[in-house]
Structures are given as structure tokens and as C-alpha cells.
């Protein structure tokens, strides 16, 4: 053994295997309801893109030629970074929507609990005569 | 005329009672709503013990905007004609409420802002950084709503019924005051600013600490520009 030579066949097979494993893990997670379908689509899409690139490396070469990247593996990094960024932006959208929904829920819960307490005060007051529960002089609205 | 004072409170157990009593002594016909924004102290209990206020205890901290909006939702739900926004830290003066009320009663405005800066020598001091921030908001907001608003960060305001219903649906989250002015101005609400006296803060810190000042400026300016770019919101 005098040295290592790059075996492009080997890297292609590894790429295909990793892409398939990646897609399989995603599908298992969706199947077990660990990820909702709507939040897995971007991941799955990126997995399919990686699989295509591993099978037909010409796609990557053509893509790098199109946008003027001299070294095709650099285009691969670009694709991966774009995929991750788009997924993260999607997450920011999801988080924003959720925090809006949480805000509305918290406000509604606060209002409802206050109204429930007010109702209870009204009905329980006569029973709890021993307690020094001060009846509100002015229930603010009725 | 049903009137409501909306008081957002976060960890104000020491002063909340005097705030409530001050408003109650000033005018018994004003209903008082304390929105306890998940305080870690006994703010909620202290407010309830006063016996003069309705207390909403939020289950988790929403920030000032979310707390105040809870008050607008309450006011809208129970048909109030006028709502005041009033700080829970004791820096507002109850007597000044009448100044806020006047333009609403005369139908001269739908939103009245109690301002610290409309006159000189008003006894209110603040830090340099805060004054610079306030100046920037003043210029930006005045350009965007084409109305000269001196004190965009004041949390002492009064709203009529239409404004209450609008804000119950649309109100910004954290640091809402400057953004709310744009929102109201862009949606055709008539605003007026009146000079009101204010006290130095007695207890508790400003919601704006030095560390967050930059974040605050950038976030609010972005929100203001975005708000200005959006079309008018639909009303029912």
C-alpha cells in the first residue's frame, strides 16, 4: 500500500445509502407520530434532493455549471445550507403562529377563570358563612 | 358611560393597593381591572384584597402588550364606553384621568395620550438613553402618522368604544406603546395628546433595562415600519 486513491464509486454508494437512511428515519418518525406530516415535508424534500444528487452526480455538475461554481462539491454545501435555512425560516413562522395562539389562549383562560371565580363567589358565599370572604362591593361588570 | 381602568401589573404587590385606592378615591364610578401578568409575588392577592378591583390572573407571562390587550378584551366583552390604560407601578396620577377623558366626552378624539413632554418643567426626569429613544420614536411616528406625537412611550391613555374593540383584536406584544400609535393612526383613529403630570417611579423597575434598550429600539422600529407598510385592517 503506497497511498490512497479517491474512489468516486465508493463515495457515490455512501451518498445513496445515507440519503436512503435519512429518508427512512424521517418516515419512521412520521409513522410513530414523532413528527407531524406538515413539519416533515421540507426535510423529506431535502432528502429526495440528496438522493437524486447521489444517484446522478451529473445533476450536481450541471447545477454548479449553471450558477458558475467551479468546484461541484461546493454546490452541494450550498444546497444543504439553503435547505437548512428554509427549514429554519419555516420554523420561525411556526413559532410565531404558535406564540400568537398561546397569547390568545392565555388571555381567554385568564378572562374565563376570573368569570368562574366571580360566579363561584356569588353561589358559594351564602354557604361559607363562617369564612371571612369579603364579597366584592362592586363587581366591575355584570 | 361605563368606564374601565386597565392596569397591567407585574410584581407590584407593594404599590398595587395604593394605585387601586387612588383611582377609587378619585372616581368611584370607574371600574378597575388589574391584569396580573403572572407575577411571582402576591400582586394578584394584594389587588383582590383591596376589594375595589376585578383581578385577572394570567397563567403565564405575556408581557405588557398581552396583558393590556386582555383588558381591552374584557372591556369589549362587557361593553365599556371608555377604557383607560394606567400603569401598575404608581407613576400615573389618578386626578389626571379627567384630562384624558375630556376629549373623548367631547368627541374630539377616539384615542387620548397622556404625555409627559408636551410642556416643560413638568417634574418628570428620565435617562439620556431613554430620552434619545423617545426622540427617535417621536420623529419616526410623527412622519408615519402625519401627526406630531410627543410622547410615544407613554402608557397613560384613554380609548373610546371603537378603539377598544379594535385593540381587543389587534395589539402589539412587547413594548407596544409606540407601535400602537402607528397602528391606530394608520387605521384612521383620531388621536390627541394632552399634557399629564407623572410621578417618578416609586417601586419596581422600568420594563426597559439598559441591556434591552438596543433590542427594544430595533425591534420596535422594525415593527413600526412593517405596521406602516401593511394595509388598513378590516373592522367588523
mmCIF file of C-alpha atoms in Angstrom:
data_model
loop_
_atom_site.group_PDB
_atom_site.id
_atom_site.type_symbol
_atom_site.label_atom_id
_atom_site.label_comp_id
_atom_site.label_asym_id
_atom_site.label_seq_id
_atom_site.Cartn_x
_atom_site.Cartn_y
_atom_site.Cartn_z
ATOM 1 C CA UNK A 1 0.000 0.000 0.000
ATOM 2 C CA UNK A 2 1.678 3.159 -1.146
ATOM 3 C CA UNK A 3 -1.204 5.573 -0.877
ATOM 4 C CA UNK A 4 -4.931 6.117 -1.011
ATOM 5 C CA UNK A 5 -6.714 6.856 -4.224
ATOM 6 C CA UNK A 6 -10.093 8.510 -4.314
ATOM 7 C CA UNK A 7 -12.783 6.061 -5.234
ATOM 8 C CA UNK A 8 -15.661 8.085 -6.642
ATOM 9 C CA UNK A 9 -17.830 4.949 -6.871
ATOM 10 C CA UNK A 10 -17.483 4.439 -3.155
ATOM 11 C CA UNK A 11 -18.480 7.982 -2.281
ATOM 12 C CA UNK A 12 -21.483 7.690 -4.548
ATOM 13 C CA UNK A 13 -22.656 4.498 -2.829
ATOM 14 C CA UNK A 14 -22.180 6.061 0.585
ATOM 15 C CA UNK A 15 -24.173 9.079 -0.550
ATOM 16 C CA UNK A 16 -27.032 6.903 -1.769
ATOM 17 C CA UNK A 17 -27.032 4.830 1.433
ATOM 18 C CA UNK A 18 -27.007 7.896 3.667
ATOM 19 C CA UNK A 19 -29.800 9.556 1.714
ATOM 20 C CA UNK A 20 -31.947 6.425 1.915
ATOM 21 C CA UNK A 21 -31.226 6.012 5.641
ATOM 22 C CA UNK A 22 -32.056 9.674 6.196
ATOM 23 C CA UNK A 23 -35.390 9.379 4.376
ATOM 24 C CA UNK A 24 -36.133 6.125 6.200
ATOM 25 C CA UNK A 25 -35.504 7.698 9.620
ATOM 26 C CA UNK A 26 -37.862 10.531 8.705
ATOM 27 C CA UNK A 27 -40.558 8.129 7.541
ATOM 28 C CA UNK A 28 -40.246 6.075 10.740
ATOM 29 C CA UNK A 29 -40.563 9.241 12.843
ATOM 30 C CA UNK A 30 -43.652 10.324 10.913
ATOM 31 C CA UNK A 31 -45.071 6.810 11.219
ATOM 32 C CA UNK A 32 -44.599 6.901 15.003
ATOM 33 C CA UNK A 33 -46.191 10.379 15.079
ATOM 34 C CA UNK A 34 -42.994 11.933 16.447
ATOM 35 C CA UNK A 35 -43.062 14.453 13.593
ATOM 36 C CA UNK A 36 -46.225 15.807 12.075
ATOM 37 C CA UNK A 37 -46.533 15.448 8.318
ATOM 38 C CA UNK A 38 -46.648 19.176 7.723
ATOM 39 C CA UNK A 39 -43.362 19.715 9.560
ATOM 40 C CA UNK A 40 -41.566 16.886 7.785
ATOM 41 C CA UNK A 41 -42.180 17.900 4.190
ATOM 42 C CA UNK A 42 -39.174 20.196 3.920
ATOM 43 C CA UNK A 43 -36.899 17.565 5.479
ATOM 44 C CA UNK A 44 -38.218 14.884 3.164
ATOM 45 C CA UNK A 45 -37.839 17.141 0.171
ATOM 46 C CA UNK A 46 -34.205 17.808 1.031
ATOM 47 C CA UNK A 47 -33.659 14.040 1.463
ATOM 48 C CA UNK A 48 -35.042 13.388 -2.003
ATOM 49 C CA UNK A 49 -32.788 16.089 -3.454
ATOM 50 C CA UNK A 50 -29.726 14.497 -1.815
ATOM 51 C CA UNK A 51 -30.748 11.080 -3.124
ATOM 52 C CA UNK A 52 -31.100 12.388 -6.669
ATOM 53 C CA UNK A 53 -27.715 14.082 -6.460
ATOM 54 C CA UNK A 54 -26.079 10.892 -5.155
ATOM 55 C CA UNK A 55 -27.551 8.761 -7.916
ATOM 56 C CA UNK A 56 -26.958 11.168 -10.794
ATOM 57 C CA UNK A 57 -23.949 13.240 -9.862
ATOM 58 C CA UNK A 58 -24.319 14.932 -13.275
ATOM 59 C CA UNK A 59 -27.212 16.865 -11.742
ATOM 60 C CA UNK A 60 -24.787 18.454 -9.293
ATOM 61 C CA UNK A 61 -22.238 19.135 -12.038
ATOM 62 C CA UNK A 62 -24.875 20.695 -14.224
ATOM 63 C CA UNK A 63 -26.179 22.796 -11.342
ATOM 64 C CA UNK A 64 -22.701 24.096 -10.481
ATOM 65 C CA UNK A 65 -22.089 24.840 -14.149
ATOM 66 C CA UNK A 66 -25.372 26.782 -14.305
ATOM 67 C CA UNK A 67 -24.602 29.079 -11.413
ATOM 68 C CA UNK A 68 -20.873 29.258 -12.111
ATOM 69 C CA UNK A 69 -19.366 27.233 -9.269
ATOM 70 C CA UNK A 70 -16.028 25.760 -10.332
ATOM 71 C CA UNK A 71 -15.885 23.077 -7.677
ATOM 72 C CA UNK A 72 -19.112 20.989 -7.712
ATOM 73 C CA UNK A 73 -18.914 19.762 -4.074
ATOM 74 C CA UNK A 74 -19.181 23.431 -3.053
ATOM 75 C CA UNK A 75 -22.568 23.480 -4.784
ATOM 76 C CA UNK A 76 -23.563 20.551 -2.584
ATOM 77 C CA UNK A 77 -22.787 22.614 0.510
ATOM 78 C CA UNK A 78 -24.779 25.483 -0.930
ATOM 79 C CA UNK A 79 -27.799 23.221 -1.472
ATOM 80 C CA UNK A 80 -27.536 21.850 2.047
ATOM 81 C CA UNK A 81 -27.264 25.291 3.611
ATOM 82 C CA UNK A 82 -30.240 26.553 1.599
ATOM 83 C CA UNK A 83 -32.278 23.541 2.713
ATOM 84 C CA UNK A 84 -31.422 24.155 6.369
ATOM 85 C CA UNK A 85 -32.136 27.885 6.118
ATOM 86 C CA UNK A 86 -35.507 27.334 4.509
ATOM 87 C CA UNK A 87 -36.428 24.817 7.200
ATOM 88 C CA UNK A 88 -35.371 27.234 9.942
ATOM 89 C CA UNK A 89 -37.376 30.086 8.434
ATOM 90 C CA UNK A 90 -40.339 27.761 8.280
ATOM 91 C CA UNK A 91 -39.821 27.045 11.994
ATOM 92 C CA UNK A 92 -39.763 30.752 12.805
ATOM 93 C CA UNK A 93 -43.110 31.051 11.061
ATOM 94 C CA UNK A 94 -44.489 28.116 13.013
ATOM 95 C CA UNK A 95 -43.185 29.517 16.313
ATOM 96 C CA UNK A 96 -44.654 32.946 15.582
ATOM 97 C CA UNK A 97 -48.028 31.458 14.830
ATOM 98 C CA UNK A 98 -47.894 29.326 17.962
ATOM 99 C CA UNK A 99 -46.922 32.222 20.220
ATOM 100 C CA UNK A 100 -49.907 34.157 18.833
ATOM 101 C CA UNK A 101 -52.190 31.252 19.544
ATOM 102 C CA UNK A 102 -50.737 30.815 23.034
ATOM 103 C CA UNK A 103 -51.259 34.506 23.752
ATOM 104 C CA UNK A 104 -54.922 34.256 22.797
ATOM 105 C CA UNK A 105 -55.345 31.106 24.893
ATOM 106 C CA UNK A 106 -53.707 32.676 27.948
ATOM 107 C CA UNK A 107 -55.896 35.773 27.652
ATOM 108 C CA UNK A 108 -59.062 33.735 27.244
ATOM 109 C CA UNK A 109 -58.104 31.469 30.121
ATOM 110 C CA UNK A 110 -57.471 34.483 32.365
ATOM 111 C CA UNK A 111 -60.844 36.010 31.460
ATOM 112 C CA UNK A 112 -62.710 32.737 31.937
ATOM 113 C CA UNK A 113 -61.094 31.966 35.289
ATOM 114 C CA UNK A 114 -61.975 35.424 36.545
ATOM 115 C CA UNK A 115 -65.577 34.923 35.425
ATOM 116 C CA UNK A 116 -65.663 31.467 37.005
ATOM 117 C CA UNK A 117 -64.346 32.834 40.299
ATOM 118 C CA UNK A 118 -66.953 35.562 40.175
ATOM 119 C CA UNK A 119 -69.730 33.021 39.634
ATOM 120 C CA UNK A 120 -68.412 30.842 42.445
ATOM 121 C CA UNK A 121 -68.201 33.825 44.761
ATOM 122 C CA UNK A 122 -71.841 34.527 44.096
ATOM 123 C CA UNK A 123 -73.090 30.998 44.694
ATOM 124 C CA UNK A 124 -70.752 29.870 47.477
ATOM 125 C CA UNK A 125 -70.889 32.995 49.559
ATOM 126 C CA UNK A 126 -74.106 32.060 51.328
ATOM 127 C CA UNK A 127 -72.749 28.598 52.204
ATOM 128 C CA UNK A 128 -69.415 29.770 53.544
ATOM 129 C CA UNK A 129 -70.818 31.953 56.252
ATOM 130 C CA UNK A 130 -68.025 31.167 58.689
ATOM 131 C CA UNK A 131 -65.344 32.390 56.333
ATOM 132 C CA UNK A 132 -64.384 35.995 56.141
ATOM 133 C CA UNK A 133 -64.737 36.012 52.380
ATOM 134 C CA UNK A 134 -65.321 39.633 51.616
ATOM 135 C CA UNK A 135 -67.977 39.964 48.992
ATOM 136 C CA UNK A 136 -66.895 42.353 46.317
ATOM 137 C CA UNK A 137 -68.616 45.625 46.830
ATOM 138 C CA UNK A 138 -68.708 46.423 43.171
ATOM 139 C CA UNK A 139 -68.422 43.546 40.790
ATOM 140 C CA UNK A 140 -66.984 45.576 37.956
ATOM 141 C CA UNK A 141 -69.393 44.445 35.328
ATOM 142 C CA UNK A 142 -72.482 42.390 35.360
ATOM 143 C CA UNK B 1 -70.922 55.882 30.472
ATOM 144 C CA UNK B 2 -69.155 52.760 31.635
ATOM 145 C CA UNK B 3 -65.533 53.471 32.368
ATOM 146 C CA UNK B 4 -62.767 50.992 32.977
ATOM 147 C CA UNK B 5 -59.207 51.472 34.155
ATOM 148 C CA UNK B 6 -56.997 48.721 32.758
ATOM 149 C CA UNK B 7 -53.944 48.238 34.932
ATOM 150 C CA UNK B 8 -51.325 45.728 33.819
ATOM 151 C CA UNK B 9 -49.272 44.627 36.809
ATOM 152 C CA UNK B 10 -46.163 42.519 37.099
ATOM 153 C CA UNK B 11 -44.680 42.130 40.589
ATOM 154 C CA UNK B 12 -46.238 45.260 42.029
ATOM 155 C CA UNK B 13 -47.563 43.839 45.317
ATOM 156 C CA UNK B 14 -46.236 46.778 47.336
ATOM 157 C CA UNK B 15 -47.832 49.534 45.308
ATOM 158 C CA UNK B 16 -50.833 47.926 43.636
ATOM 159 C CA UNK B 17 -53.123 48.701 46.531
ATOM 160 C CA UNK B 18 -52.291 52.380 46.609
ATOM 161 C CA UNK B 19 -52.774 52.535 42.827
ATOM 162 C CA UNK B 20 -56.226 50.984 43.156
ATOM 163 C CA UNK B 21 -57.183 53.182 46.097
ATOM 164 C CA UNK B 22 -56.020 56.308 44.319
ATOM 165 C CA UNK B 23 -58.304 55.648 41.362
ATOM 166 C CA UNK B 24 -61.157 54.529 43.622
ATOM 167 C CA UNK B 25 -60.868 57.685 45.721
ATOM 168 C CA UNK B 26 -60.678 59.846 42.615
ATOM 169 C CA UNK B 27 -63.811 58.447 40.988
ATOM 170 C CA UNK B 28 -65.846 55.529 42.314
ATOM 171 C CA UNK B 29 -67.671 55.144 39.033
ATOM 172 C CA UNK B 30 -64.531 53.940 37.285
ATOM 173 C CA UNK B 31 -64.290 50.168 37.343
ATOM 174 C CA UNK B 32 -60.794 48.929 37.980
ATOM 175 C CA UNK B 33 -59.329 45.907 36.247
ATOM 176 C CA UNK B 34 -55.974 44.546 37.328
ATOM 177 C CA UNK B 35 -54.349 42.243 34.815
ATOM 178 C CA UNK B 36 -51.804 40.326 36.838
ATOM 179 C CA UNK B 37 -49.259 39.173 34.259
ATOM 180 C CA UNK B 38 -48.191 36.013 36.097
ATOM 181 C CA UNK B 39 -46.399 37.898 38.860
ATOM 182 C CA UNK B 40 -44.090 35.866 41.059
ATOM 183 C CA UNK B 41 -45.091 37.839 44.144
ATOM 184 C CA UNK B 42 -48.527 38.375 45.698
ATOM 185 C CA UNK B 43 -49.713 41.062 43.262
ATOM 186 C CA UNK B 44 -52.915 39.183 42.418
ATOM 187 C CA UNK B 45 -53.889 38.543 46.028
ATOM 188 C CA UNK B 46 -52.995 42.066 47.092
ATOM 189 C CA UNK B 47 -55.162 43.520 44.335
ATOM 190 C CA UNK B 48 -58.075 41.243 45.209
ATOM 191 C CA UNK B 49 -57.831 42.138 48.907
ATOM 192 C CA UNK B 50 -58.395 45.800 48.132
ATOM 193 C CA UNK B 51 -61.989 44.900 47.273
ATOM 194 C CA UNK B 52 -62.247 47.641 44.678
ATOM 195 C CA UNK B 53 -60.809 45.861 41.678
ATOM 196 C CA UNK B 54 -61.556 42.977 39.378
ATOM 197 C CA UNK B 55 -58.457 40.836 39.024
ATOM 198 C CA UNK B 56 -57.481 38.720 36.052
ATOM 199 C CA UNK B 57 -54.574 36.414 36.817
ATOM 200 C CA UNK B 58 -52.868 35.324 33.626
ATOM 201 C CA UNK B 59 -51.480 31.778 33.844
ATOM 202 C CA UNK B 60 -48.222 32.723 32.182
ATOM 203 C CA UNK B 61 -46.349 35.922 31.481
ATOM 204 C CA UNK B 62 -47.414 37.597 28.234
ATOM 205 C CA UNK B 63 -45.574 40.888 28.570
ATOM 206 C CA UNK B 64 -47.195 44.289 28.856
ATOM 207 C CA UNK B 65 -48.887 44.181 25.443
ATOM 208 C CA UNK B 66 -50.601 40.861 26.020
ATOM 209 C CA UNK B 67 -51.689 41.934 29.494
ATOM 210 C CA UNK B 68 -53.152 45.238 28.342
ATOM 211 C CA UNK B 69 -54.898 43.525 25.445
ATOM 212 C CA UNK B 70 -56.573 41.187 27.934
ATOM 213 C CA UNK B 71 -58.015 44.348 29.447
ATOM 214 C CA UNK B 72 -59.304 45.511 26.045
ATOM 215 C CA UNK B 73 -60.928 42.131 25.535
ATOM 216 C CA UNK B 74 -62.611 42.443 28.919
ATOM 217 C CA UNK B 75 -63.741 45.994 28.135
ATOM 218 C CA UNK B 76 -65.099 44.927 24.743
ATOM 219 C CA UNK B 77 -66.878 41.915 26.209
ATOM 220 C CA UNK B 78 -68.588 43.902 28.952
ATOM 221 C CA UNK B 79 -69.488 46.877 26.798
ATOM 222 C CA UNK B 80 -67.388 49.653 28.285
ATOM 223 C CA UNK B 81 -67.568 53.054 26.615
ATOM 224 C CA UNK B 82 -64.192 54.319 27.775
ATOM 225 C CA UNK B 83 -61.073 52.429 28.790
ATOM 226 C CA UNK B 84 -58.014 53.911 30.432
ATOM 227 C CA UNK B 85 -54.638 52.330 30.289
ATOM 228 C CA UNK B 86 -52.913 53.001 33.585
ATOM 229 C CA UNK B 87 -49.590 51.770 34.915
ATOM 230 C CA UNK B 88 -49.493 49.473 37.916
ATOM 231 C CA UNK B 89 -46.299 50.938 39.323
ATOM 232 C CA UNK B 90 -47.746 54.124 40.746
ATOM 233 C CA UNK B 91 -46.219 56.595 38.302
ATOM 234 C CA UNK B 92 -49.542 57.826 36.978
ATOM 235 C CA UNK B 93 -51.705 60.308 38.841
ATOM 236 C CA UNK B 94 -55.392 59.436 39.131
ATOM 237 C CA UNK B 95 -56.594 63.049 39.004
ATOM 238 C CA UNK B 96 -55.091 63.349 35.543
ATOM 239 C CA UNK B 97 -57.666 60.857 34.260
ATOM 240 C CA UNK B 98 -60.132 63.712 33.870
ATOM 241 C CA UNK B 99 -57.788 65.384 31.382
ATOM 242 C CA UNK B 100 -57.750 62.203 29.325
ATOM 243 C CA UNK B 101 -61.496 61.883 29.491
ATOM 244 C CA UNK B 102 -62.363 65.362 28.254
ATOM 245 C CA UNK B 103 -61.523 64.945 24.517
ATOM 246 C CA UNK B 104 -63.400 61.624 24.473
ATOM 247 C CA UNK B 105 -66.507 63.106 26.050
ATOM 248 C CA UNK B 106 -66.460 65.977 23.581
ATOM 249 C CA UNK B 107 -65.960 63.515 20.720
ATOM 250 C CA UNK B 108 -62.841 65.376 19.678
ATOM 251 C CA UNK B 109 -60.769 62.242 19.640
ATOM 252 C CA UNK B 110 -61.025 58.482 19.883
ATOM 253 C CA UNK B 111 -57.648 57.965 21.478
ATOM 254 C CA UNK B 112 -56.107 60.279 24.061
ATOM 255 C CA UNK B 113 -52.472 60.007 25.032
ATOM 256 C CA UNK B 114 -51.315 61.356 28.363
ATOM 257 C CA UNK B 115 -47.977 62.946 27.646
ATOM 258 C CA UNK B 116 -45.069 63.860 29.870
ATOM 259 C CA UNK B 117 -43.390 66.124 27.349
ATOM 260 C CA UNK B 118 -45.947 68.476 25.943
ATOM 261 C CA UNK B 119 -44.890 71.165 28.384
ATOM 262 C CA UNK B 120 -41.634 71.995 30.018
ATOM 263 C CA UNK B 121 -40.945 71.824 33.758
ATOM 264 C CA UNK B 122 -43.339 69.010 34.356
ATOM 265 C CA UNK B 123 -41.257 67.380 37.069
ATOM 266 C CA UNK B 124 -40.534 64.280 35.045
ATOM 267 C CA UNK B 125 -36.938 63.229 34.516
ATOM 268 C CA UNK B 126 -35.568 60.294 32.611
ATOM 269 C CA UNK B 127 -32.237 58.935 31.479
ATOM 270 C CA UNK B 128 -30.364 60.183 28.421
ATOM 271 C CA UNK B 129 -30.669 56.889 26.535
ATOM 272 C CA UNK B 130 -34.374 56.866 27.164
ATOM 273 C CA UNK B 131 -34.744 60.435 26.002
ATOM 274 C CA UNK B 132 -32.864 59.677 22.776
ATOM 275 C CA UNK B 133 -35.065 56.647 22.149
ATOM 276 C CA UNK B 134 -38.170 58.688 22.798
ATOM 277 C CA UNK B 135 -36.948 61.361 20.374
ATOM 278 C CA UNK B 136 -36.397 58.801 17.609
ATOM 279 C CA UNK B 137 -39.895 57.393 18.061
ATOM 280 C CA UNK B 138 -41.260 60.908 18.050
ATOM 281 C CA UNK B 139 -39.753 61.705 14.665
ATOM 282 C CA UNK B 140 -40.481 58.339 13.037
ATOM 283 C CA UNK B 141 -44.028 58.101 14.318
ATOM 284 C CA UNK B 142 -44.832 61.688 13.510
ATOM 285 C CA UNK B 143 -43.730 61.163 9.907
ATOM 286 C CA UNK B 144 -45.698 57.944 9.555
ATOM 287 C CA UNK B 145 -48.998 59.070 11.027
ATOM 288 C CA UNK B 146 -48.605 62.698 9.914
ATOM 289 C CA UNK B 147 -49.387 63.906 13.396
ATOM 290 C CA UNK B 148 -46.959 65.271 15.932
ATOM 291 C CA UNK B 149 -46.950 62.850 18.873
ATOM 292 C CA UNK B 150 -44.531 63.939 21.601
ATOM 293 C CA UNK B 151 -44.673 61.015 23.965
ATOM 294 C CA UNK B 152 -44.911 57.738 22.089
ATOM 295 C CA UNK B 153 -43.904 55.610 25.047
ATOM 296 C CA UNK B 154 -46.495 56.874 27.492
ATOM 297 C CA UNK B 155 -48.638 54.104 28.934
ATOM 298 C CA UNK B 156 -51.274 56.539 30.149
ATOM 299 C CA UNK B 157 -54.011 56.541 27.540
ATOM 300 C CA UNK B 158 -57.739 56.603 27.070
ATOM 301 C CA UNK B 159 -59.754 54.941 24.324
ATOM 302 C CA UNK B 160 -63.340 55.143 23.151
ATOM 303 C CA UNK B 161 -65.526 52.165 22.306
ATOM 304 C CA UNK B 162 -64.425 51.854 18.689
ATOM 305 C CA UNK B 163 -60.768 51.916 19.704
ATOM 306 C CA UNK B 164 -61.403 49.363 22.473
ATOM 307 C CA UNK B 165 -62.949 46.913 20.038
ATOM 308 C CA UNK B 166 -60.184 47.479 17.513
ATOM 309 C CA UNK B 167 -57.417 46.957 20.071
ATOM 310 C CA UNK B 168 -59.078 43.881 21.569
ATOM 311 C CA UNK B 169 -58.293 42.258 18.224
ATOM 312 C CA UNK B 170 -55.056 43.985 17.266
ATOM 313 C CA UNK B 171 -52.480 44.935 19.808
ATOM 314 C CA UNK B 172 -48.710 44.575 19.634
ATOM 315 C CA UNK B 173 -46.833 42.263 22.006
ATOM 316 C CA UNK B 174 -43.827 43.532 23.913
ATOM 317 C CA UNK B 175 -43.097 47.272 24.089
ATOM 318 C CA UNK B 176 -46.432 48.007 22.442
ATOM 319 C CA UNK B 177 -46.865 51.752 23.042
ATOM 320 C CA UNK B 178 -45.076 53.342 20.032
ATOM 321 C CA UNK B 179 -46.339 50.634 17.704
ATOM 322 C CA UNK B 180 -49.917 51.056 18.906
ATOM 323 C CA UNK B 181 -49.808 54.717 17.847
ATOM 324 C CA UNK B 182 -48.894 53.746 14.287
ATOM 325 C CA UNK B 183 -51.486 51.018 14.276
ATOM 326 C CA UNK B 184 -54.215 53.399 15.427
ATOM 327 C CA UNK B 185 -53.049 56.265 13.245
ATOM 328 C CA UNK B 186 -52.849 54.130 10.110
ATOM 329 C CA UNK B 187 -56.304 52.774 10.772
ATOM 330 C CA UNK B 188 -57.885 56.176 10.898
ATOM 331 C CA UNK B 189 -58.358 56.732 14.609
ATOM 332 C CA UNK B 190 -58.335 60.359 15.678
ATOM 333 C CA UNK B 191 -55.685 60.823 18.332
ATOM 334 C CA UNK B 192 -54.958 63.708 20.592
ATOM 335 C CA UNK B 193 -52.228 64.245 23.120
ATOM 336 C CA UNK B 194 -52.742 66.013 26.424
ATOM 337 C CA UNK B 195 -50.188 67.002 28.995
ATOM 338 C CA UNK B 196 -50.405 64.995 32.202
ATOM 339 C CA UNK B 197 -48.258 65.121 35.308
ATOM 340 C CA UNK B 198 -46.465 61.928 36.216
ATOM 341 C CA UNK B 199 -44.508 60.801 39.237
ATOM 342 C CA UNK B 200 -41.079 59.357 39.477
ATOM 343 C CA UNK B 201 -41.303 55.624 39.685
ATOM 344 C CA UNK B 202 -41.838 54.563 43.288
ATOM 345 C CA UNK B 203 -41.395 50.805 43.204
ATOM 346 C CA UNK B 204 -40.181 48.325 40.629
ATOM 347 C CA UNK B 205 -38.054 48.873 37.558
ATOM 348 C CA UNK B 206 -38.940 50.184 34.179
ATOM 349 C CA UNK B 207 -39.741 47.456 31.742
ATOM 350 C CA UNK B 208 -36.769 48.780 29.780
ATOM 351 C CA UNK B 209 -33.366 47.950 31.259
ATOM 352 C CA UNK B 210 -30.082 49.128 29.792
ATOM 353 C CA UNK B 211 -29.298 45.733 28.302
ATOM 354 C CA UNK B 212 -32.518 45.531 26.424
ATOM 355 C CA UNK B 213 -32.553 49.115 25.201
ATOM 356 C CA UNK B 214 -30.918 48.346 21.849
ATOM 357 C CA UNK B 215 -33.088 45.323 21.221
ATOM 358 C CA UNK B 216 -36.070 47.444 22.117
ATOM 359 C CA UNK B 217 -35.193 50.197 19.650
ATOM 360 C CA UNK B 218 -34.500 47.872 16.729
ATOM 361 C CA UNK B 219 -37.474 45.634 17.384
ATOM 362 C CA UNK B 220 -39.942 48.467 17.773
ATOM 363 C CA UNK B 221 -38.635 50.413 14.765
ATOM 364 C CA UNK B 222 -38.908 47.291 12.603
ATOM 365 C CA UNK B 223 -42.413 46.680 13.905
ATOM 366 C CA UNK B 224 -43.355 50.301 13.257
ATOM 367 C CA UNK B 225 -42.147 50.247 9.651
ATOM 368 C CA UNK B 226 -43.839 46.934 8.990
ATOM 369 C CA UNK B 227 -47.024 48.227 10.533
ATOM 370 C CA UNK B 228 -46.856 51.293 8.307
ATOM 371 C CA UNK B 229 -46.417 49.127 5.198
ATOM 372 C CA UNK B 230 -49.410 46.918 5.909
ATOM 373 C CA UNK B 231 -52.818 47.785 4.553
ATOM 374 C CA UNK B 232 -55.520 49.009 6.888
ATOM 375 C CA UNK B 233 -57.018 46.278 9.000
ATOM 376 C CA UNK B 234 -60.602 45.301 8.487
ATOM 377 C CA UNK B 235 -63.098 46.154 11.137
ATOM 378 C CA UNK B 236 -66.275 44.249 11.746
#
